Short mmCIF file of C-alpha atoms (C1' of nucleotides) in Angstrom, two decimals:
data_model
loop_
_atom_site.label_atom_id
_atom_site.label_comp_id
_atom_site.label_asym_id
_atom_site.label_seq_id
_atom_site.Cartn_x
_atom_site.Cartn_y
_atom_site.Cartn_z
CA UNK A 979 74.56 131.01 83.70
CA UNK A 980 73.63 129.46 87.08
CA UNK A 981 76.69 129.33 89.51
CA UNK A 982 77.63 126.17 91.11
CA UNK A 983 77.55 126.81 94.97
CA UNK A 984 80.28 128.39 96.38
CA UNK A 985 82.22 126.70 98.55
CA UNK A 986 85.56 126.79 98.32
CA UNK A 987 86.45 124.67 100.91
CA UNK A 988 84.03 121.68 99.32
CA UNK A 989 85.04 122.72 95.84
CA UNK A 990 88.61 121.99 96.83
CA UNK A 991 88.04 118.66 98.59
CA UNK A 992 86.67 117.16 95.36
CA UNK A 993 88.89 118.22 93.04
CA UNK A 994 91.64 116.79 95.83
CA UNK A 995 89.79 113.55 95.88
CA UNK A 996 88.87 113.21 91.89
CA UNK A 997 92.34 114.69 91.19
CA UNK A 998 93.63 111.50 93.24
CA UNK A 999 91.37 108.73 91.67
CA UNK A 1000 92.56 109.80 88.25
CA UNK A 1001 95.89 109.73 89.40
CA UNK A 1002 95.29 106.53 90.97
CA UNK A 1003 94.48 105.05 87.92
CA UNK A 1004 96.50 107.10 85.19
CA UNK A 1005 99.42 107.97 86.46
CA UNK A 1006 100.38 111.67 86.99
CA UNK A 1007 101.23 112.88 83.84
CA UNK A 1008 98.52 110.77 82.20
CA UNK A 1009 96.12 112.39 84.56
CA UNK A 1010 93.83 114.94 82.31
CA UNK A 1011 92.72 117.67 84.07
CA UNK A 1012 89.81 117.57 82.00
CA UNK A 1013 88.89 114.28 83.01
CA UNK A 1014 88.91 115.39 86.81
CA UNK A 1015 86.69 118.30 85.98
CA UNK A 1016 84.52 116.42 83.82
CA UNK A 1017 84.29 114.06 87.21
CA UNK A 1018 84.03 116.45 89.33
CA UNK A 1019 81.49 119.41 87.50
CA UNK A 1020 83.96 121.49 88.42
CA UNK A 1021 84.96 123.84 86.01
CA UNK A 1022 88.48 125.08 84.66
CA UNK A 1023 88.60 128.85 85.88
CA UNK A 1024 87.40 127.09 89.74
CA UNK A 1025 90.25 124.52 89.44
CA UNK A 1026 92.89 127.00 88.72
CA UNK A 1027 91.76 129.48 90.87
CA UNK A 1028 92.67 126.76 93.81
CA UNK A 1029 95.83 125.74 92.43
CA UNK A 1030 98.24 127.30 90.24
CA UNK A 1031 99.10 124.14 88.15
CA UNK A 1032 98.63 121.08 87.52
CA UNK A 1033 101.87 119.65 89.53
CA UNK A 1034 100.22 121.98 92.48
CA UNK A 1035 97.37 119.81 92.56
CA UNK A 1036 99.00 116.35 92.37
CA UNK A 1037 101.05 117.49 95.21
CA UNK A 1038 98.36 118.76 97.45
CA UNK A 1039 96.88 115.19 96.63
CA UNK A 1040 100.09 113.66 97.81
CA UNK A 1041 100.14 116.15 100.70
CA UNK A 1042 96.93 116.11 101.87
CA UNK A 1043 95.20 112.37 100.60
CA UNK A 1044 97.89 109.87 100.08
CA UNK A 1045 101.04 110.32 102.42
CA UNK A 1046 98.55 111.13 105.92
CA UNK A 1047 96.97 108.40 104.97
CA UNK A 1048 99.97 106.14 104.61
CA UNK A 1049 101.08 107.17 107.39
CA UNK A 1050 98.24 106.32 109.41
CA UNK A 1051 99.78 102.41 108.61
CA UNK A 1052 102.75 102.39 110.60
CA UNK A 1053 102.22 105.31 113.08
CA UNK A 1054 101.25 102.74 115.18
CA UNK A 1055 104.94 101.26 115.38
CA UNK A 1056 106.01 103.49 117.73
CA UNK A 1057 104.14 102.41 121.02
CA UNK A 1058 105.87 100.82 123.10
CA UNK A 1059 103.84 98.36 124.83
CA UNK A 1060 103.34 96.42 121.67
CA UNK A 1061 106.23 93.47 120.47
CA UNK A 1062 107.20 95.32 117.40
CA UNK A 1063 106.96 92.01 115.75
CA UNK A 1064 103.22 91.08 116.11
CA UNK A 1065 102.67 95.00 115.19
CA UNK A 1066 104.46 94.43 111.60
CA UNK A 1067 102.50 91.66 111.08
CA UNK A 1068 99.14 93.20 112.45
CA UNK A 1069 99.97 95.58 109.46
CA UNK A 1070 100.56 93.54 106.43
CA UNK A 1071 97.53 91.45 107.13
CA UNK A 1072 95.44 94.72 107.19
CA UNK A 1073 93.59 96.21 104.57
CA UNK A 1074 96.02 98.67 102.99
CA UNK A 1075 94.34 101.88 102.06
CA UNK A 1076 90.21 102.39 102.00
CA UNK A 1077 91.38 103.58 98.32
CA UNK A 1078 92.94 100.37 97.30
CA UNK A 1079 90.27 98.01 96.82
CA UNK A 1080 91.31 96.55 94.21
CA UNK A 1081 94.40 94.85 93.79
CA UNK A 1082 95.25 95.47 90.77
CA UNK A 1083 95.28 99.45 90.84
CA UNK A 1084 98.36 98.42 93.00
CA UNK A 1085 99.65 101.21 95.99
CA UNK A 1086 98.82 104.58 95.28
CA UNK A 1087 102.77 105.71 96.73
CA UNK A 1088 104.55 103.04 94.88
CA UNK A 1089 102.60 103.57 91.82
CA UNK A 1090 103.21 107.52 91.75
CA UNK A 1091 107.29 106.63 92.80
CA UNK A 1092 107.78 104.64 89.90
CA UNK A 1093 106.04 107.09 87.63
CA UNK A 1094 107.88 110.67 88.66
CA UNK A 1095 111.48 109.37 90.46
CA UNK A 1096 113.54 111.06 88.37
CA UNK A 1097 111.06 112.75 86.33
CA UNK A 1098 109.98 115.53 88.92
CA UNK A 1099 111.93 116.54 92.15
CA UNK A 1100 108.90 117.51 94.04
CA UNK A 1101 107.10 114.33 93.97
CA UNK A 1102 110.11 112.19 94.30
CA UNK A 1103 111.25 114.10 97.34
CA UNK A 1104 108.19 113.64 98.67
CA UNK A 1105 107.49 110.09 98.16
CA UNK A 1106 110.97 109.37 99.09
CA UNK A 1107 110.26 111.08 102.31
CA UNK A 1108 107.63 109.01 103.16
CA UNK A 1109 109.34 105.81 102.36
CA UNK A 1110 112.30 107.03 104.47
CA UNK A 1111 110.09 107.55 107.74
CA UNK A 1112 108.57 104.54 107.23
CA UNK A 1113 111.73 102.59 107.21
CA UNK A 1114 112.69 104.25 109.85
CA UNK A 1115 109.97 103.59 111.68
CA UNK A 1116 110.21 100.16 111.50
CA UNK A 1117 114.38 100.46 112.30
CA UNK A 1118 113.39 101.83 115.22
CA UNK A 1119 111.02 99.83 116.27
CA UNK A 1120 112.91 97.03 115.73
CA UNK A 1121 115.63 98.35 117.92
CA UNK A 1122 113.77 98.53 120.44
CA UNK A 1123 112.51 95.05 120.08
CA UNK A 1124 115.93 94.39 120.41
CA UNK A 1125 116.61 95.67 124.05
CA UNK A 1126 113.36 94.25 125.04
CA UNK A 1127 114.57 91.09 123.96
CA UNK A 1128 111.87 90.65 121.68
CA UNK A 1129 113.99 90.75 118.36
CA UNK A 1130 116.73 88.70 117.77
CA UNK A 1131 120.32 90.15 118.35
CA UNK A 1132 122.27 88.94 114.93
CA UNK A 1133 119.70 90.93 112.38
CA UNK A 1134 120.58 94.35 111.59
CA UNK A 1135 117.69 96.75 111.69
CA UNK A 1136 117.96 99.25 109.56
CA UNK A 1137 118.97 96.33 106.67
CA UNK A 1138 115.92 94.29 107.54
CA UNK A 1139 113.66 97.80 107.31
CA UNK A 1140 114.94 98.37 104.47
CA UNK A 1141 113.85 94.97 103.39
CA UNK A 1142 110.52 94.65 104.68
CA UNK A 1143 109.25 98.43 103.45
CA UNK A 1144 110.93 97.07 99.79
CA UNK A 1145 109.25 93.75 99.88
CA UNK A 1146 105.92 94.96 101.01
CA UNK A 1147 106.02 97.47 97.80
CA UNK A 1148 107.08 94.76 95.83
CA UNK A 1149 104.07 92.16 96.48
CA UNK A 1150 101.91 94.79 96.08
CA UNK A 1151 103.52 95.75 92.75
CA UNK A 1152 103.97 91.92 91.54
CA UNK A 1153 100.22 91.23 92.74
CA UNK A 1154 99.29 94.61 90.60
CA UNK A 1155 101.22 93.23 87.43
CA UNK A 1156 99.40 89.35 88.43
CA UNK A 1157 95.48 90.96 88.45
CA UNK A 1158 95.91 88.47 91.30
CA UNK A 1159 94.58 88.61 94.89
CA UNK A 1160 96.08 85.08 95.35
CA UNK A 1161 99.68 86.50 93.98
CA UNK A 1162 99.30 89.33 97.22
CA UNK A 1163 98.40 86.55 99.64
CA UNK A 1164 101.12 84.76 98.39
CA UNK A 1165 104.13 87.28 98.36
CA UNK A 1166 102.48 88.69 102.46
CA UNK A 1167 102.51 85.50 103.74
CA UNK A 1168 106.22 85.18 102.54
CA UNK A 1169 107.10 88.52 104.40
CA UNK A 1170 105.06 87.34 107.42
CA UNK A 1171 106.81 84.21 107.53
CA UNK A 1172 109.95 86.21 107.42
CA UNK A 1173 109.20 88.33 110.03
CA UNK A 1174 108.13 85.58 112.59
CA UNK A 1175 111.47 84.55 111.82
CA UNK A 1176 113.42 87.78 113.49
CA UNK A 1177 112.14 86.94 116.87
CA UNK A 1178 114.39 86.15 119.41
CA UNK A 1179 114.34 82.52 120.50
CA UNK A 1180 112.24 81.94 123.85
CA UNK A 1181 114.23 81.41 126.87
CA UNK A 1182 113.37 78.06 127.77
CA UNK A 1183 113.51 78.04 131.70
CA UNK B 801 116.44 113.49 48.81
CA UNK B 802 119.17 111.50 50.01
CA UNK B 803 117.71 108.49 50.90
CA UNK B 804 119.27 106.72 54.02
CA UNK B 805 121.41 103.35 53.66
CA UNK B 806 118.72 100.81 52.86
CA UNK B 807 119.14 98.63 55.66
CA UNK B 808 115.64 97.09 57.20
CA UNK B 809 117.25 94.74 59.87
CA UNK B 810 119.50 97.79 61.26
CA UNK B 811 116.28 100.53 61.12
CA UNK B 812 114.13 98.02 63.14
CA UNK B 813 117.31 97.40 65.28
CA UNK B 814 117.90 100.94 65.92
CA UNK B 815 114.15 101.65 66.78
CA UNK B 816 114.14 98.73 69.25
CA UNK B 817 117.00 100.46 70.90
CA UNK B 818 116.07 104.00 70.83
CA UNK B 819 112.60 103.01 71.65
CA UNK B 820 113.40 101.23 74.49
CA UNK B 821 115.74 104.03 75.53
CA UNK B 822 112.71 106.32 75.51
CA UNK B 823 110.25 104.07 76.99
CA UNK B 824 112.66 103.33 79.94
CA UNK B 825 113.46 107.23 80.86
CA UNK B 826 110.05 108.22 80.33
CA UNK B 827 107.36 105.40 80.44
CA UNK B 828 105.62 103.75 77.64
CA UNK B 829 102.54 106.06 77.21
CA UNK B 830 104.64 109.20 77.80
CA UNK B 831 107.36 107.79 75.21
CA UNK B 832 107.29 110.25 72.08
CA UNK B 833 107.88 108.43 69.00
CA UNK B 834 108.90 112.02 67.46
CA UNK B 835 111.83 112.14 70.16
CA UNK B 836 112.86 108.31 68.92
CA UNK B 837 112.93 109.35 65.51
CA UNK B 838 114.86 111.97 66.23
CA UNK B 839 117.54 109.47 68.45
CA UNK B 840 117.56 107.50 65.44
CA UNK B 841 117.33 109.52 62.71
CA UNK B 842 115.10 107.25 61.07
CA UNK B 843 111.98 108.80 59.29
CA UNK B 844 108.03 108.46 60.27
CA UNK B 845 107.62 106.93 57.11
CA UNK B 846 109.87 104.07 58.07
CA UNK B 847 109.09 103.59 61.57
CA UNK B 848 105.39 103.06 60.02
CA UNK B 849 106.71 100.92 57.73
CA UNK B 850 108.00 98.61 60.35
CA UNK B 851 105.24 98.65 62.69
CA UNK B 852 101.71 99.03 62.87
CA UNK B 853 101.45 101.57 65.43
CA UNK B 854 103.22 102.52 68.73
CA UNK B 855 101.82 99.48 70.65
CA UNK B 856 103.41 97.16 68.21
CA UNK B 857 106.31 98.76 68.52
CA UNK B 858 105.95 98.78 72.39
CA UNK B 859 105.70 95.07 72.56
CA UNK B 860 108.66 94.52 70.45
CA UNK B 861 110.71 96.54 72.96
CA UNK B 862 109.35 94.05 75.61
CA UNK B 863 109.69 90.57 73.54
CA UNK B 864 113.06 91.23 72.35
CA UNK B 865 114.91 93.15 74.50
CA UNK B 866 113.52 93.84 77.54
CA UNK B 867 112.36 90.01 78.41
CA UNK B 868 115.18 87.86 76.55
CA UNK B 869 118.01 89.97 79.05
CA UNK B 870 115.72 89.45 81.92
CA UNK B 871 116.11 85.99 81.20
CA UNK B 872 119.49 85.53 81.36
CA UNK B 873 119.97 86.31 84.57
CA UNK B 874 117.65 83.26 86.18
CA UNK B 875 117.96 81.00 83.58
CA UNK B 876 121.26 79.38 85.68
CA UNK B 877 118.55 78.35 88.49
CA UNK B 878 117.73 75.57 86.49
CA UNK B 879 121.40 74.28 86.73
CA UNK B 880 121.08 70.94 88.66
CA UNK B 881 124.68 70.86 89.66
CA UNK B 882 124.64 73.98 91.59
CA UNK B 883 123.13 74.90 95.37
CA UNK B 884 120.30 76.99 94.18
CA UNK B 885 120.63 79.18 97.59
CA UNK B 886 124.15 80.21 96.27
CA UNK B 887 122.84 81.12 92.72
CA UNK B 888 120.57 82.69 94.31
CA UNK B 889 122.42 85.17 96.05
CA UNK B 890 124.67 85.13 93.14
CA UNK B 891 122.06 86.48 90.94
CA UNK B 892 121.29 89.24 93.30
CA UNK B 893 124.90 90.60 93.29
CA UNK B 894 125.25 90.45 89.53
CA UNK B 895 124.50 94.00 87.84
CA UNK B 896 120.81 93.49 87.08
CA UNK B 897 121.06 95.04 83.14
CA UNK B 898 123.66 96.39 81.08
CA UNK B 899 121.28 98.93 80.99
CA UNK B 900 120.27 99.51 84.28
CA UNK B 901 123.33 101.71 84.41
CA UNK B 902 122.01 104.05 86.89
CA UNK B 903 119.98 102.51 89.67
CA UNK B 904 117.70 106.22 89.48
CA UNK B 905 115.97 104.67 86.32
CA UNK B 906 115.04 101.53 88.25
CA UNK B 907 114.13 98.11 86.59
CA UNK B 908 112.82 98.01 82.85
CA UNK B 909 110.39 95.66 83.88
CA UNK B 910 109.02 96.79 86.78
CA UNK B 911 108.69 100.24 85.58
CA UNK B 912 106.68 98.75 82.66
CA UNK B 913 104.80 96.39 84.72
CA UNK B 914 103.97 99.09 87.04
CA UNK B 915 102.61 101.43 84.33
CA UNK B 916 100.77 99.50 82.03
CA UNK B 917 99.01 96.92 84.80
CA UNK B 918 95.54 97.39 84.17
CA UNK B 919 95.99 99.68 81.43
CA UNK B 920 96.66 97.52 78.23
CA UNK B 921 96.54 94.11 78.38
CA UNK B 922 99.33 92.69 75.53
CA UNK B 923 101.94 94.57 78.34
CA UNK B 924 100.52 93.01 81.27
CA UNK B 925 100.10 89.69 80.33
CA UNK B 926 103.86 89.48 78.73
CA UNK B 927 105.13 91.02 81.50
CA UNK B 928 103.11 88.83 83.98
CA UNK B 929 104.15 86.20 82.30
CA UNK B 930 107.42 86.34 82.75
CA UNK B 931 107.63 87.38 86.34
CA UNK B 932 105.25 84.08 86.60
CA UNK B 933 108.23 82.32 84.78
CA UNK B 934 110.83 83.82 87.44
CA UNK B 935 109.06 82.63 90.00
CA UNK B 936 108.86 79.00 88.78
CA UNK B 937 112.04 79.08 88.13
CA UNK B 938 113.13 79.94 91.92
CA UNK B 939 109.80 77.34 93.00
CA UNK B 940 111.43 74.58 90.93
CA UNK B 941 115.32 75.40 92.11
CA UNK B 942 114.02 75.93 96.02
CA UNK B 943 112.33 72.30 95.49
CA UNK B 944 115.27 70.43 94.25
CA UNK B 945 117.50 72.06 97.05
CA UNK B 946 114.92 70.43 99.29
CA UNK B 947 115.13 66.98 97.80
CA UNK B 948 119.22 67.55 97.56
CA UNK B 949 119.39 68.43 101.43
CA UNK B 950 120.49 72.05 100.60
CA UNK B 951 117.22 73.47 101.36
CA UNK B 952 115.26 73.63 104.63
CA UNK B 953 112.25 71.69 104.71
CA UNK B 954 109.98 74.09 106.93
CA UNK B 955 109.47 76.64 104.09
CA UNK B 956 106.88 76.57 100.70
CA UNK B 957 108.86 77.09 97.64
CA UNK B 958 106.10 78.52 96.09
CA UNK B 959 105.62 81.42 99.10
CA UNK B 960 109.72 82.36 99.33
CA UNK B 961 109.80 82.33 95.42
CA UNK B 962 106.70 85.17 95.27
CA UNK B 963 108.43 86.60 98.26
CA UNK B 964 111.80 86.81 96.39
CA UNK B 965 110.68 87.92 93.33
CA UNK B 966 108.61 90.41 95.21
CA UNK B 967 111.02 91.88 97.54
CA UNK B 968 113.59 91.83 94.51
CA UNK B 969 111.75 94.15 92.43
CA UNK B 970 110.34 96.02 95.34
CA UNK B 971 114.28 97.18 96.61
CA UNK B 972 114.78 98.30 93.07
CA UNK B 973 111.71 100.56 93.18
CA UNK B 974 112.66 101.74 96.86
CA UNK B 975 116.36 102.56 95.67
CA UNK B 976 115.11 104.55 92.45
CA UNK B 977 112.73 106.52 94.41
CA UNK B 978 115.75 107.11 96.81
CA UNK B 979 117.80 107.80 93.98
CA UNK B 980 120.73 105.37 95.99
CA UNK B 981 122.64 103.15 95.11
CA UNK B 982 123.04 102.65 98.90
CA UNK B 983 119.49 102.06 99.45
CA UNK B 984 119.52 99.51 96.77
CA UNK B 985 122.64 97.87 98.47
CA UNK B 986 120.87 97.65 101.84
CA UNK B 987 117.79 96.16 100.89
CA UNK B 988 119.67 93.42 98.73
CA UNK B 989 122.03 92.73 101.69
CA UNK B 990 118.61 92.27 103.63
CA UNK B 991 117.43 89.76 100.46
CA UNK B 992 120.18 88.30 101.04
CA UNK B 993 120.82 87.20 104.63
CA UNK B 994 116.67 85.77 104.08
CA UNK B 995 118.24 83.70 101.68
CA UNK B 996 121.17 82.33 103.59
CA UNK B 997 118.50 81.62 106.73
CA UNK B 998 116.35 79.30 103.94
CA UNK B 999 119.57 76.83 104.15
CA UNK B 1000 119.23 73.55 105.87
CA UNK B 1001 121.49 72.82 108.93
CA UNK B 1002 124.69 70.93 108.24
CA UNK B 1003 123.80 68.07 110.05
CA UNK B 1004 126.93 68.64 112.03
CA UNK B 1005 128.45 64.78 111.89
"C1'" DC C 649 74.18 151.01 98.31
"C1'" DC C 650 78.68 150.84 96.69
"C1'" DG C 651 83.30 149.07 95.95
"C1'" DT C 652 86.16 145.25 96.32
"C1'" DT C 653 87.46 140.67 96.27
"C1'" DA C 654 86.87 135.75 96.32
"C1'" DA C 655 84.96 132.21 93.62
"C1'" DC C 656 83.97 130.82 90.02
"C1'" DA C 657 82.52 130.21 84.33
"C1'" DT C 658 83.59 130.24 79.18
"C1'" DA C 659 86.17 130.47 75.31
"C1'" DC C 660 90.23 130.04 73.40
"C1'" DC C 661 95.47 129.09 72.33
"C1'" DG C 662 99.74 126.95 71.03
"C1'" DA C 663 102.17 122.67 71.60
"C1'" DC C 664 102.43 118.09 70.98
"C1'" DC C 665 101.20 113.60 69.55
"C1'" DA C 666 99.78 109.21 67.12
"C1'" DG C 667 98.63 108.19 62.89
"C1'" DT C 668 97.92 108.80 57.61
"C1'" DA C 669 98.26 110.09 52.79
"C1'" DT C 670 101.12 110.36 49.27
"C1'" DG C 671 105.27 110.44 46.95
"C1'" DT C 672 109.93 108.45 45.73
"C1'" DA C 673 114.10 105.86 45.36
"C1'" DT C 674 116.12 101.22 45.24
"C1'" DG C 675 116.68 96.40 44.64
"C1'" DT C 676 114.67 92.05 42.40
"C1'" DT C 677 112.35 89.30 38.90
"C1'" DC C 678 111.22 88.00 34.59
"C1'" DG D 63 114.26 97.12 30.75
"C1'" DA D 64 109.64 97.03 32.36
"C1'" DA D 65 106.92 95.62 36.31
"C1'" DC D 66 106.75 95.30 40.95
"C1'" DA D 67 107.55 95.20 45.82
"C1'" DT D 68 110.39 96.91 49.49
"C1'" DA D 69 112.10 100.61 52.12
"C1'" DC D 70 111.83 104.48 53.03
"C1'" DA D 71 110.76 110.31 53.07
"C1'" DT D 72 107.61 114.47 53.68
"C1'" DA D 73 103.72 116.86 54.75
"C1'" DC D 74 99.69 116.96 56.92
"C1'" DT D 75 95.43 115.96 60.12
"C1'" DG D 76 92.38 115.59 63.98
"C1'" DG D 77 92.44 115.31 68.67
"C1'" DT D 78 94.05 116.18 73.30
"C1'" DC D 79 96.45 118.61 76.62
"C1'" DG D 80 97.96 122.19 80.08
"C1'" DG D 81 97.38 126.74 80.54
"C1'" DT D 82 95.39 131.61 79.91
"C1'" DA D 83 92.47 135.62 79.02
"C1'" DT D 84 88.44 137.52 80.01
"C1'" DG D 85 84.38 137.56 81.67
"C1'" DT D 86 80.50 137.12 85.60
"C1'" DT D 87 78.33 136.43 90.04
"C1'" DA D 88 77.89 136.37 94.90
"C1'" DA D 89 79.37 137.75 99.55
"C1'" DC D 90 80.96 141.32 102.53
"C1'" DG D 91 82.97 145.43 104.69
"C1'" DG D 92 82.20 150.23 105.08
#
DNA sequence: CCGTTAACATACCGACCAGTATGTATGTTC
DNA sequence: GAACATACATACTGGTCGGTATGTTAACGG
């Protein structure tokens, strides 16, 4: 029979990137390999001489697809010439993920969290992972609103982190459940308002 | 054989319950009506003869358990004689389910909502619909408080009640993917102080 | 040119799963 | 007490799934 090209490298790649649209819309454990190699033309013996298993591959596509990707998000937190506060909301009024453009597939990491907390220690830990940097992220940043005098003083900032990274899951997960763009706008411009509100009042002069 | 005690209201009882045990450990489509026969003890036969098929008996789970104890924990916003801020923040210090002992498995309905969104529609829309209800419900409550004084006037009911519901359901999902109780305690003490700042100032006399 | 290995391809397996076919015991009605 | 419907029980089926066993082909080092 004719042999696909050989390219491992490609080969990979698109079993990474079918293996995460399946997921995207399954779920893990309703992901069928079969379906990913019937979207890819990728055969079995090629998929599982990349990856020992099937929880290898979902998470190299966590690894490798979804959590650099997230991360891509908030990494801009962290400079400090920006007011932490316009950042956050430079964030939640951009596009999420290239992936998600449709609302109601929902966020790829909250989707998968749901799914495999508590079901599988590998993917929780690394979801969880992610989440936690994130929050942190925006603790931090807040913080250092905070001695810039950019963020109000009463607010605690690891509590409002917390919050924010729940909330922001949330309208994403409420405008998933809605089939509703309008539900999203909604719930972000709630969490926008929100954040306007933790800056620290202007010293009238 | 020995047939079991004949008793059709307690068989479709005990299905609801095991079912809904299984469903909210492992999902709906990865919920194994073998392993809730097995809970129950009840037979294929019977299950069959008590519903249709495993969507059926899905829906069930979600019209007569899941949804009627969701209720009960918002239906006191419609109380006219209470300051909807404080049953607000009342609600979200009550345990959320008698069966949300552990906060690893997360929220019945968002777990549901999350997995079945876009995948079968008799789930979404009943559990769209009543997240749609629990926000009307906080809508209608943040409106009166307005009217009644208790309420600041600078906010849209309609945003902080998608926001709510949102960022409700979204610390959940954090604290289950955390697998913490603390996490969940954090973000709710965060949902909380956003409600105490959506108070109107005592006009101080 | 030969041996070895990486990179596949094909065929198959046992487990599980929703659903069905068929049988049977029990209570109710006339 | 016969007819009938309800409330089950048992055994089985077709399909899907993750995983494996066993090839085969191409590239490459010596």
């Amino acid at each position: 029979m004719a042999q696909h090209a050989r390219n491992p490298d490609q080969t990979r790649e698109s079993l990474l990137l079918a293996a995460f649209e399946e997921i995207y819309h399954q779920g893990f454990r309703q992901a069928s390999l079969d379906n990913i190699l019937r979207r890819t033309g990728v055969t079995k013996g090629a998929l599982y001489h990349h990856f020992p298993n099937k929880m290898a591959l979902g998470y190299a596509v966590v690894d490798e697809i979804i959590v650099p990707h997230g991360e891509t998000r908030w990494r801009r937190l962290g400079d400090e010439s920006l007011n932490p506060i316009d950042t956050l909301i430079e964030i939640g009024e951009e596009e999420p993920f290239p992936f998600a453009r449709d609302v109601k597939l929902g966020c790829p990491i909250n989707n998968l969290a749901q799914e495999m907390a508590g079901i599988d220690a590998g993917f929780q830990e690394r979801l969880n992972r992610f989440l936690d940097r994130w929050r942190n992220a925006i603790e931090f940043a807040l913080q250092r609103g905070q001695r810039a005098g950019q963020v109000r003083h009463d607010i605690d900032p690891r509590e409002v982190a917390a919050f924010m990274v729940g909330a922001f899951e949330g309208a994403y997960g409420l405008a998933k459940c809605a089939g509703s763009e309008e539900v999203l706008e909604t719930c972000l411009n709630g969490l926008k308002s929100y954040a306007n509100s933790l800056r620290a009042m202007e010293a009238t002069p």
